[in-house]
PDB file of C-alpha atoms in Angstrom:
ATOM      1  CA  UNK P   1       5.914  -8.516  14.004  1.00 38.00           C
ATOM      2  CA  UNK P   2       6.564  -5.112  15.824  1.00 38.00           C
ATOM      3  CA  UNK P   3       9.534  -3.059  15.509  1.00 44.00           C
ATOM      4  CA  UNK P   4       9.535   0.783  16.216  1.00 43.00           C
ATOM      5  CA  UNK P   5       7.050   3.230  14.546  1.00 43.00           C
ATOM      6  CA  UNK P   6      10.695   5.345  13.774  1.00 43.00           C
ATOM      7  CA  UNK P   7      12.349   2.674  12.230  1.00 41.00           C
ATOM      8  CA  UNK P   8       9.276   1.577  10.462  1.00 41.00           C
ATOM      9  CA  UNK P   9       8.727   4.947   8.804  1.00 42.00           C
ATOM     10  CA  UNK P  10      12.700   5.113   7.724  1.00 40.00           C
ATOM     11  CA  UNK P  11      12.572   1.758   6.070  1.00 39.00           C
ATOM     12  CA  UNK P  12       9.483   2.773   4.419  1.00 43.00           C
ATOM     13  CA  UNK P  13      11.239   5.884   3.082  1.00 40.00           C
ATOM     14  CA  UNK P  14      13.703   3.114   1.654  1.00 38.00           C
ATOM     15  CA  UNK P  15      11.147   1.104   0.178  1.00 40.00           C
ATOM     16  CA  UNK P  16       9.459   3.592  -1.813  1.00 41.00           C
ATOM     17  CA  UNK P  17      12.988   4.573  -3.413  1.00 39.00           C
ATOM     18  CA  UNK P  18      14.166   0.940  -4.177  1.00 40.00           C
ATOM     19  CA  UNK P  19      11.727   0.385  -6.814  1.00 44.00           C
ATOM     20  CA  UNK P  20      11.942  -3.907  -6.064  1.00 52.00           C
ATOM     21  CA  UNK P  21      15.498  -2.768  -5.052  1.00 43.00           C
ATOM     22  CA  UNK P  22      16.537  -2.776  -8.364  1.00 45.00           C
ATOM     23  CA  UNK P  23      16.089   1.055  -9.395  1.00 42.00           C
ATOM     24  CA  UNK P  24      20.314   1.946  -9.377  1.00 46.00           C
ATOM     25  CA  UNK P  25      21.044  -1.428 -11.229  1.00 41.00           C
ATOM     26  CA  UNK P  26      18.563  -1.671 -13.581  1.00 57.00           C
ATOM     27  CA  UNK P  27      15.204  -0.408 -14.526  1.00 65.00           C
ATOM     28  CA  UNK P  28      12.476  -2.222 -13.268  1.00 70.00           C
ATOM     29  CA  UNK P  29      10.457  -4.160 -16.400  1.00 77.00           C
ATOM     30  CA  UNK P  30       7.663  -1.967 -17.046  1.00 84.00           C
ATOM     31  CA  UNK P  31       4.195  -3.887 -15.565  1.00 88.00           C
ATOM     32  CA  UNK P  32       2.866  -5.352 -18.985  1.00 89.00           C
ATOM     33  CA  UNK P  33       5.941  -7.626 -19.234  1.00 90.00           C
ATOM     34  CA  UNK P  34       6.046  -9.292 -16.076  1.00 91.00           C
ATOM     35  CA  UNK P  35       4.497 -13.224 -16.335  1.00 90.00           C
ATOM     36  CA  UNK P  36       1.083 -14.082 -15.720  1.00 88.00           C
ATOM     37  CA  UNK P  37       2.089 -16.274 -13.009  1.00 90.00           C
ATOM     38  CA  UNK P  38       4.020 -13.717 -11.196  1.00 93.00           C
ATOM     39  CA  UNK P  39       3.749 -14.776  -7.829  1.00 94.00           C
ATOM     40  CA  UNK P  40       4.453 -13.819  -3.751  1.00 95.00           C
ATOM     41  CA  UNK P  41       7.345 -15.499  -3.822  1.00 95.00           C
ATOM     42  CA  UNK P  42       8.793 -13.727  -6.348  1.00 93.00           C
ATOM     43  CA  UNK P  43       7.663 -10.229  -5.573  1.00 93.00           C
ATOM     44  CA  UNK P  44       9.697 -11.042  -2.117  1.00 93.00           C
ATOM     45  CA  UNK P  45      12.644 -12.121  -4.095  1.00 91.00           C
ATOM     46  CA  UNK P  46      12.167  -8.688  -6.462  1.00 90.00           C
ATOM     47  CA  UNK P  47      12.800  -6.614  -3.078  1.00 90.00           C
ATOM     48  CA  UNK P  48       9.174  -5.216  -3.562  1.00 93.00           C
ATOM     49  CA  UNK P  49       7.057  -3.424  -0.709  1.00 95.00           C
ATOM     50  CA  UNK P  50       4.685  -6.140  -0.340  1.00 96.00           C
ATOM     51  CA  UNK P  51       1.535  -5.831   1.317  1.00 94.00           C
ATOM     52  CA  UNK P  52      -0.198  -9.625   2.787  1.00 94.00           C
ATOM     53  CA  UNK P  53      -3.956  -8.828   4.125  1.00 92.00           C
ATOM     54  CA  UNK P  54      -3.350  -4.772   3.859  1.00 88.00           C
ATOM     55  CA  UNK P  55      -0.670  -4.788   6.152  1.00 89.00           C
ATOM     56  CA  UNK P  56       3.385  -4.681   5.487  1.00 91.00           C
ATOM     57  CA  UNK P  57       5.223  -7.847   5.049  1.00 94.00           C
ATOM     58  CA  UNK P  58       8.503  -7.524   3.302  1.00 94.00           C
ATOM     59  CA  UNK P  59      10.160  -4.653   1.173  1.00 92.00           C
ATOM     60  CA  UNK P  60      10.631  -2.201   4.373  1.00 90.00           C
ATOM     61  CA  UNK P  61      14.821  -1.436   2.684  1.00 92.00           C
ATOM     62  CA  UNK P  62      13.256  -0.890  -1.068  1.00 93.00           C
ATOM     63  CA  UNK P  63      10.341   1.780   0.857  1.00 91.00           C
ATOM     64  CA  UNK P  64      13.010   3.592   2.755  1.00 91.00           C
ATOM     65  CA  UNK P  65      15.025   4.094  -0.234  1.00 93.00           C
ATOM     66  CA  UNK P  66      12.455   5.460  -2.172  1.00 94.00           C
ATOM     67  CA  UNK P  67      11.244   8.139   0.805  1.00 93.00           C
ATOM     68  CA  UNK P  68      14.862   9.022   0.999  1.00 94.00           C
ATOM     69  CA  UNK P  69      14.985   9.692  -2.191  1.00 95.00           C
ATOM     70  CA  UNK P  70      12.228  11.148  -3.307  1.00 95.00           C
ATOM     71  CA  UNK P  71      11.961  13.480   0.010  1.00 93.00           C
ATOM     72  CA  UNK P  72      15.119  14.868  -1.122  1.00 95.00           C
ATOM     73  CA  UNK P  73      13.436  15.547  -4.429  1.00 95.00           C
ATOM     74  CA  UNK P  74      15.116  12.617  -6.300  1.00 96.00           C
ATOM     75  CA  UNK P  75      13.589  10.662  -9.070  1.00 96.00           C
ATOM     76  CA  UNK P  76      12.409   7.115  -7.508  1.00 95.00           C
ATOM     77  CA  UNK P  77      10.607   4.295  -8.694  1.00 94.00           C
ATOM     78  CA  UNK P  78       9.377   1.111  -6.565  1.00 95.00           C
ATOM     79  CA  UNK P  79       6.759  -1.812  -7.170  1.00 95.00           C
ATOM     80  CA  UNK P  80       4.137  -2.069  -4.757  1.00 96.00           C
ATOM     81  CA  UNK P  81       2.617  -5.785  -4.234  1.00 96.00           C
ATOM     82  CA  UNK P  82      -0.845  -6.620  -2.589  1.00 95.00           C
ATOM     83  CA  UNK P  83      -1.709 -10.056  -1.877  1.00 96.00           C
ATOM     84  CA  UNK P  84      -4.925 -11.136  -0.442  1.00 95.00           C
ATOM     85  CA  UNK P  85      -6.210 -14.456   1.416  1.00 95.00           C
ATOM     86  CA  UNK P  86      -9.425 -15.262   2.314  1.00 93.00           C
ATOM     87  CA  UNK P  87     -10.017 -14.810   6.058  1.00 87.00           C
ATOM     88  CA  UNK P  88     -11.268 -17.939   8.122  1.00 87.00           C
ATOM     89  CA  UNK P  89     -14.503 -19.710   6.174  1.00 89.00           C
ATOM     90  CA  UNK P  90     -17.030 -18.874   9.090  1.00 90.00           C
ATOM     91  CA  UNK P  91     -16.777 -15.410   9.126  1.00 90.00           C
ATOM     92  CA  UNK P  92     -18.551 -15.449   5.695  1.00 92.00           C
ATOM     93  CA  UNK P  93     -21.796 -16.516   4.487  1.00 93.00           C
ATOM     94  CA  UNK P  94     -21.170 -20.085   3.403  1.00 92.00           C
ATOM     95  CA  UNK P  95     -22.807 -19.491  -0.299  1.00 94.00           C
ATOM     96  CA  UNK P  96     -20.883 -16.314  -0.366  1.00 94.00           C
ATOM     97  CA  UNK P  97     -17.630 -17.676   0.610  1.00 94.00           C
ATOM     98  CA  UNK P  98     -18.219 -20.829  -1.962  1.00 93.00           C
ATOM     99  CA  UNK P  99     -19.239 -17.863  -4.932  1.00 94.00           C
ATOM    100  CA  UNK P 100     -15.194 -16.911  -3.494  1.00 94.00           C
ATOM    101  CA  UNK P 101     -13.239 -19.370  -2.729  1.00 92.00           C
ATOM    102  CA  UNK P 102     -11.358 -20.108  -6.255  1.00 93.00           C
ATOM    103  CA  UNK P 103     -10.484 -16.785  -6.435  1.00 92.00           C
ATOM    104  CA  UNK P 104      -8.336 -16.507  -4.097  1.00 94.00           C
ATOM    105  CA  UNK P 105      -5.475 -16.171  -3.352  1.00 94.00           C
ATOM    106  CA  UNK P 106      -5.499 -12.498  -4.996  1.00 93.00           C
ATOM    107  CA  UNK P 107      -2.129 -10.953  -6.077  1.00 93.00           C
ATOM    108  CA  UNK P 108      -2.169  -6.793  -7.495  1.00 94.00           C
ATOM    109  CA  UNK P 109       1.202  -5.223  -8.722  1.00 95.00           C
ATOM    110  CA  UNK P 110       1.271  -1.875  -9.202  1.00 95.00           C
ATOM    111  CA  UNK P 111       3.971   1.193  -9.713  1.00 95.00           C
ATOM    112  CA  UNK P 112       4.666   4.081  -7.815  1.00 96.00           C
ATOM    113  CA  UNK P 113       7.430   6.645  -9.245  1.00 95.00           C
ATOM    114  CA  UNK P 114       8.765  10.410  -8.270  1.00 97.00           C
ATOM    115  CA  UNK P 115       9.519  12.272 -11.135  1.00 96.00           C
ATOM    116  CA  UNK P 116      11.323  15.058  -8.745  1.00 95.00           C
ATOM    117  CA  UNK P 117       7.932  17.041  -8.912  1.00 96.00           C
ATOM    118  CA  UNK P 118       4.686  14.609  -8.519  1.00 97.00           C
ATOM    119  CA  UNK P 119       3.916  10.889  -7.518  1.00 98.00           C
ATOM    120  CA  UNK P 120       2.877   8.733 -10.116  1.00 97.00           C
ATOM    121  CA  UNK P 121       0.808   5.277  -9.542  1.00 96.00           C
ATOM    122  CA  UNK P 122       0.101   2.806 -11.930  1.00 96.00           C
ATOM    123  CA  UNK P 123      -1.093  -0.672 -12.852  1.00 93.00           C
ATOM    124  CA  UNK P 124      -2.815  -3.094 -15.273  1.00 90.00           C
ATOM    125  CA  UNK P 125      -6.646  -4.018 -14.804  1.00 87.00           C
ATOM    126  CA  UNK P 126      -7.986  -6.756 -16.887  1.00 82.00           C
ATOM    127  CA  UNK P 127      -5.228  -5.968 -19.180  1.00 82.00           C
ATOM    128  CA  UNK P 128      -6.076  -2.156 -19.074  1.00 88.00           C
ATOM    129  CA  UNK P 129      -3.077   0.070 -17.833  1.00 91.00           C
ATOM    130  CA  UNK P 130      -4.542   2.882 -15.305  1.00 94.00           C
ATOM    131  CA  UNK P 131      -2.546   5.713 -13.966  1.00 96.00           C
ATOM    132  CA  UNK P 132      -2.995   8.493 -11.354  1.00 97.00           C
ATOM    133  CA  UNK P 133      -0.636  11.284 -10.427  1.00 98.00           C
ATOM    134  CA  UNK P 134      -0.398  12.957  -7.040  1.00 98.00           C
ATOM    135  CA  UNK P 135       1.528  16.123  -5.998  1.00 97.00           C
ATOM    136  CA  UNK P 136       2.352  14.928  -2.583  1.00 97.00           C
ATOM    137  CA  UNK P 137       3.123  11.343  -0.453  1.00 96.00           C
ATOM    138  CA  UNK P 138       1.558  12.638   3.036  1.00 96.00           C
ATOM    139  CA  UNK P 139       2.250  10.619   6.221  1.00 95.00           C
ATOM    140  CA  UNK P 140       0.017   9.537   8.920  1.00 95.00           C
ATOM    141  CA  UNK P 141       0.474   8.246  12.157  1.00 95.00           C
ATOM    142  CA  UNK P 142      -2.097   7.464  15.120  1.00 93.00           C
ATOM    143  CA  UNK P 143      -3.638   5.036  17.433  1.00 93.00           C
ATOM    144  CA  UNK P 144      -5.978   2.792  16.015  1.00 90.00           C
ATOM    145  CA  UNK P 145      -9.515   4.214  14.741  1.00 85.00           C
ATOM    146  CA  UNK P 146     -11.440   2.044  17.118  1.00 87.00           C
ATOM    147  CA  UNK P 147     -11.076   0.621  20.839  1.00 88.00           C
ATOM    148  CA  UNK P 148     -12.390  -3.206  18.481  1.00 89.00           C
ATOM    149  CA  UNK P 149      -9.458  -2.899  16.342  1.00 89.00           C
ATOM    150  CA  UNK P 150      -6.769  -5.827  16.702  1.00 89.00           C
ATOM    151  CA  UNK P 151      -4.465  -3.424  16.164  1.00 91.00           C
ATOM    152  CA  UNK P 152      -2.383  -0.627  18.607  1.00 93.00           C
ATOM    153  CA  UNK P 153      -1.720   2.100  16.160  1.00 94.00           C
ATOM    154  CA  UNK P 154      -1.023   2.020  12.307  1.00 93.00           C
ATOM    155  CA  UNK P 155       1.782   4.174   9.819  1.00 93.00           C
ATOM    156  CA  UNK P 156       0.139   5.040   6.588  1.00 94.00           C
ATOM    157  CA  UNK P 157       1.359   6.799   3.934  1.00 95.00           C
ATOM    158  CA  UNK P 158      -1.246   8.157   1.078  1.00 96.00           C
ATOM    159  CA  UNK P 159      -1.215  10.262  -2.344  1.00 97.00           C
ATOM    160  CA  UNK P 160      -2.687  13.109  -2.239  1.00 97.00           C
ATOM    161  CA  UNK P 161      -3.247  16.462  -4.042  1.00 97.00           C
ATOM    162  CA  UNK P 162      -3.661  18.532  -0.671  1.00 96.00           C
ATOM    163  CA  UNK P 163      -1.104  18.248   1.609  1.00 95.00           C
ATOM    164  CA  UNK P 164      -3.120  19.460   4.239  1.00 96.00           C
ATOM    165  CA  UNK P 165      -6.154  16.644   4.692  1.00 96.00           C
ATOM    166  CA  UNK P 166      -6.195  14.790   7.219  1.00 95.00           C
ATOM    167  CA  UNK P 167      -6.897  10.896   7.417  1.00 92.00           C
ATOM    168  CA  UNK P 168     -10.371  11.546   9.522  1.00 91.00           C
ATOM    169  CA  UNK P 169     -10.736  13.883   6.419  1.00 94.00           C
ATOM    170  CA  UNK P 170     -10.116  11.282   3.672  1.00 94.00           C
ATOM    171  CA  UNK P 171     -12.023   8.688   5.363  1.00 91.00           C
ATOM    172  CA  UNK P 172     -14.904  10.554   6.478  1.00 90.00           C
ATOM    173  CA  UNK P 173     -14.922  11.331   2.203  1.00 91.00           C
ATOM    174  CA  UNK P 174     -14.995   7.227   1.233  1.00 90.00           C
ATOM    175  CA  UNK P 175     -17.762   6.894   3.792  1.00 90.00           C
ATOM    176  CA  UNK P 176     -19.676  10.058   3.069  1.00 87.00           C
ATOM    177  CA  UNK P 177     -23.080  10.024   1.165  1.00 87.00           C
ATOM    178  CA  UNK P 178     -22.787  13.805   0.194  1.00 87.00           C
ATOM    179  CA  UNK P 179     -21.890  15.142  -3.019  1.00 86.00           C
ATOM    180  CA  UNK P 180     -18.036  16.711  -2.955  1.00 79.00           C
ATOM    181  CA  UNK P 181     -17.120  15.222   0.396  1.00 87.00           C
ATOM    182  CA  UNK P 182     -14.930  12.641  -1.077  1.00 91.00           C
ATOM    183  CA  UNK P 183     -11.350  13.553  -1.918  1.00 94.00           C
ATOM    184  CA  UNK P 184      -9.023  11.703  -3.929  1.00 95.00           C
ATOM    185  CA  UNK P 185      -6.349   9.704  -2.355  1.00 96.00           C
ATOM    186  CA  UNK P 186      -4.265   6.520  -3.035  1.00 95.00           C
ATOM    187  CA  UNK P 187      -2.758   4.540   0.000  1.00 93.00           C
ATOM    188  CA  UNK P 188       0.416   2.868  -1.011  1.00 93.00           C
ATOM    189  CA  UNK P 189       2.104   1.791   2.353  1.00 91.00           C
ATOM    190  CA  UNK P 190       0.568   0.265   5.222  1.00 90.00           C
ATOM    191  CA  UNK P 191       1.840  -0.657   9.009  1.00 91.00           C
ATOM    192  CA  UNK P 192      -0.082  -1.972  11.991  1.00 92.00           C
ATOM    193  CA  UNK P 193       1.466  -1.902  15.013  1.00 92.00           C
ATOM    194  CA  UNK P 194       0.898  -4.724  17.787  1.00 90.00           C
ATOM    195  CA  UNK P 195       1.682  -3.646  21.065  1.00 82.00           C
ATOM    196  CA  UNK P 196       1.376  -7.373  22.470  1.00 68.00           C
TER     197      UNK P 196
END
């Protein structure tokens, strides 16, 4: 699906402010009381900013919301959905991708919230709530990393504490094997674009 980096980044600023497009009607049900079996299907329905395979699927009008909002220094709240498949079988070891298999397909909910000041994300792990607070949503925009990718260029938007990293900066960090080079971040909105 490709559709202008602009528009792309304006609906995402929607998305974020949404909060599952629900955040003027009603508060969204805090993450320990949705169902077990919460699905794709109904995170779509929700109006959340759902992720399929680490790229955008649905939820670009509850992300644009929220960056409108929140830019503006408005208190926002929006659910953020990743769902995972398993990529085609021979790509994988087969006893690895047998040790897999079952557990798939993966589904992870998690929060993200502007209290006017900092960025708040949240979720449950094995039953555990986790939470991590950011002072600033930083976008990023480029052509893709590699000549190999399958992609043209990507949108990303990340937490951060220093609004002045850059994404060579944070990624150099995750790779890096030296003490103090890594720097915390939190991506919470990706978009490939294909330029087909």
């Amino acid at each position: 699906m490709y559709a202008p980096r602009r528009t792309f980044a304006v609906l995402f600023c929607a998305l974020l402010l949404a909060g599952c497009s629900r955040q003027k009607a009603e508060p969204l049900p805090p993450l320990e009381e949705l169902p077990a079996d919460y699905s794709l299907e109904q995170a779509r329905e929700d109006g959340c900013v759902v992720h399929e395979d680490g790229d955008i699927a649905s939820g670009h009008e509850a992300g644009e919301d929220f960056l409108k909002a929140s830019s503006s220094g408005k208190a926002a709240a929006v659910r953020l959905v990743n769902y995972y498949t398993l990529d085609d079988p021979s790509r994988y070891d087969p006893d690895y991708y047998e040790s897999i298999k079952d557990d798939y397909p993966l589904l992870f909910v998690s929060g993200l919230s502007f209290d006017g000041k900092a960025y708040t994300v949240s979720g449950l792990e094995d039953s555990e709530r986790w939470e991590k607070t950011y002072s600033h949503l930083k976008r990023f925009e480029d052509k893709a990393e590699t000549h190999s990718a399958v992609y043209d260029s990507y949108i990303r938007y990340v937490l951060v504490n220093d609004d002045t990293v850059t994404w060579n900066q944070l990624v150099h960090g995750m790779f890096s094997s030296r003490f103090g080079d890594s720097i915390p971040f939190h991506s919470v909105y990706i978009d490939y674009i294909y330029n087909d």
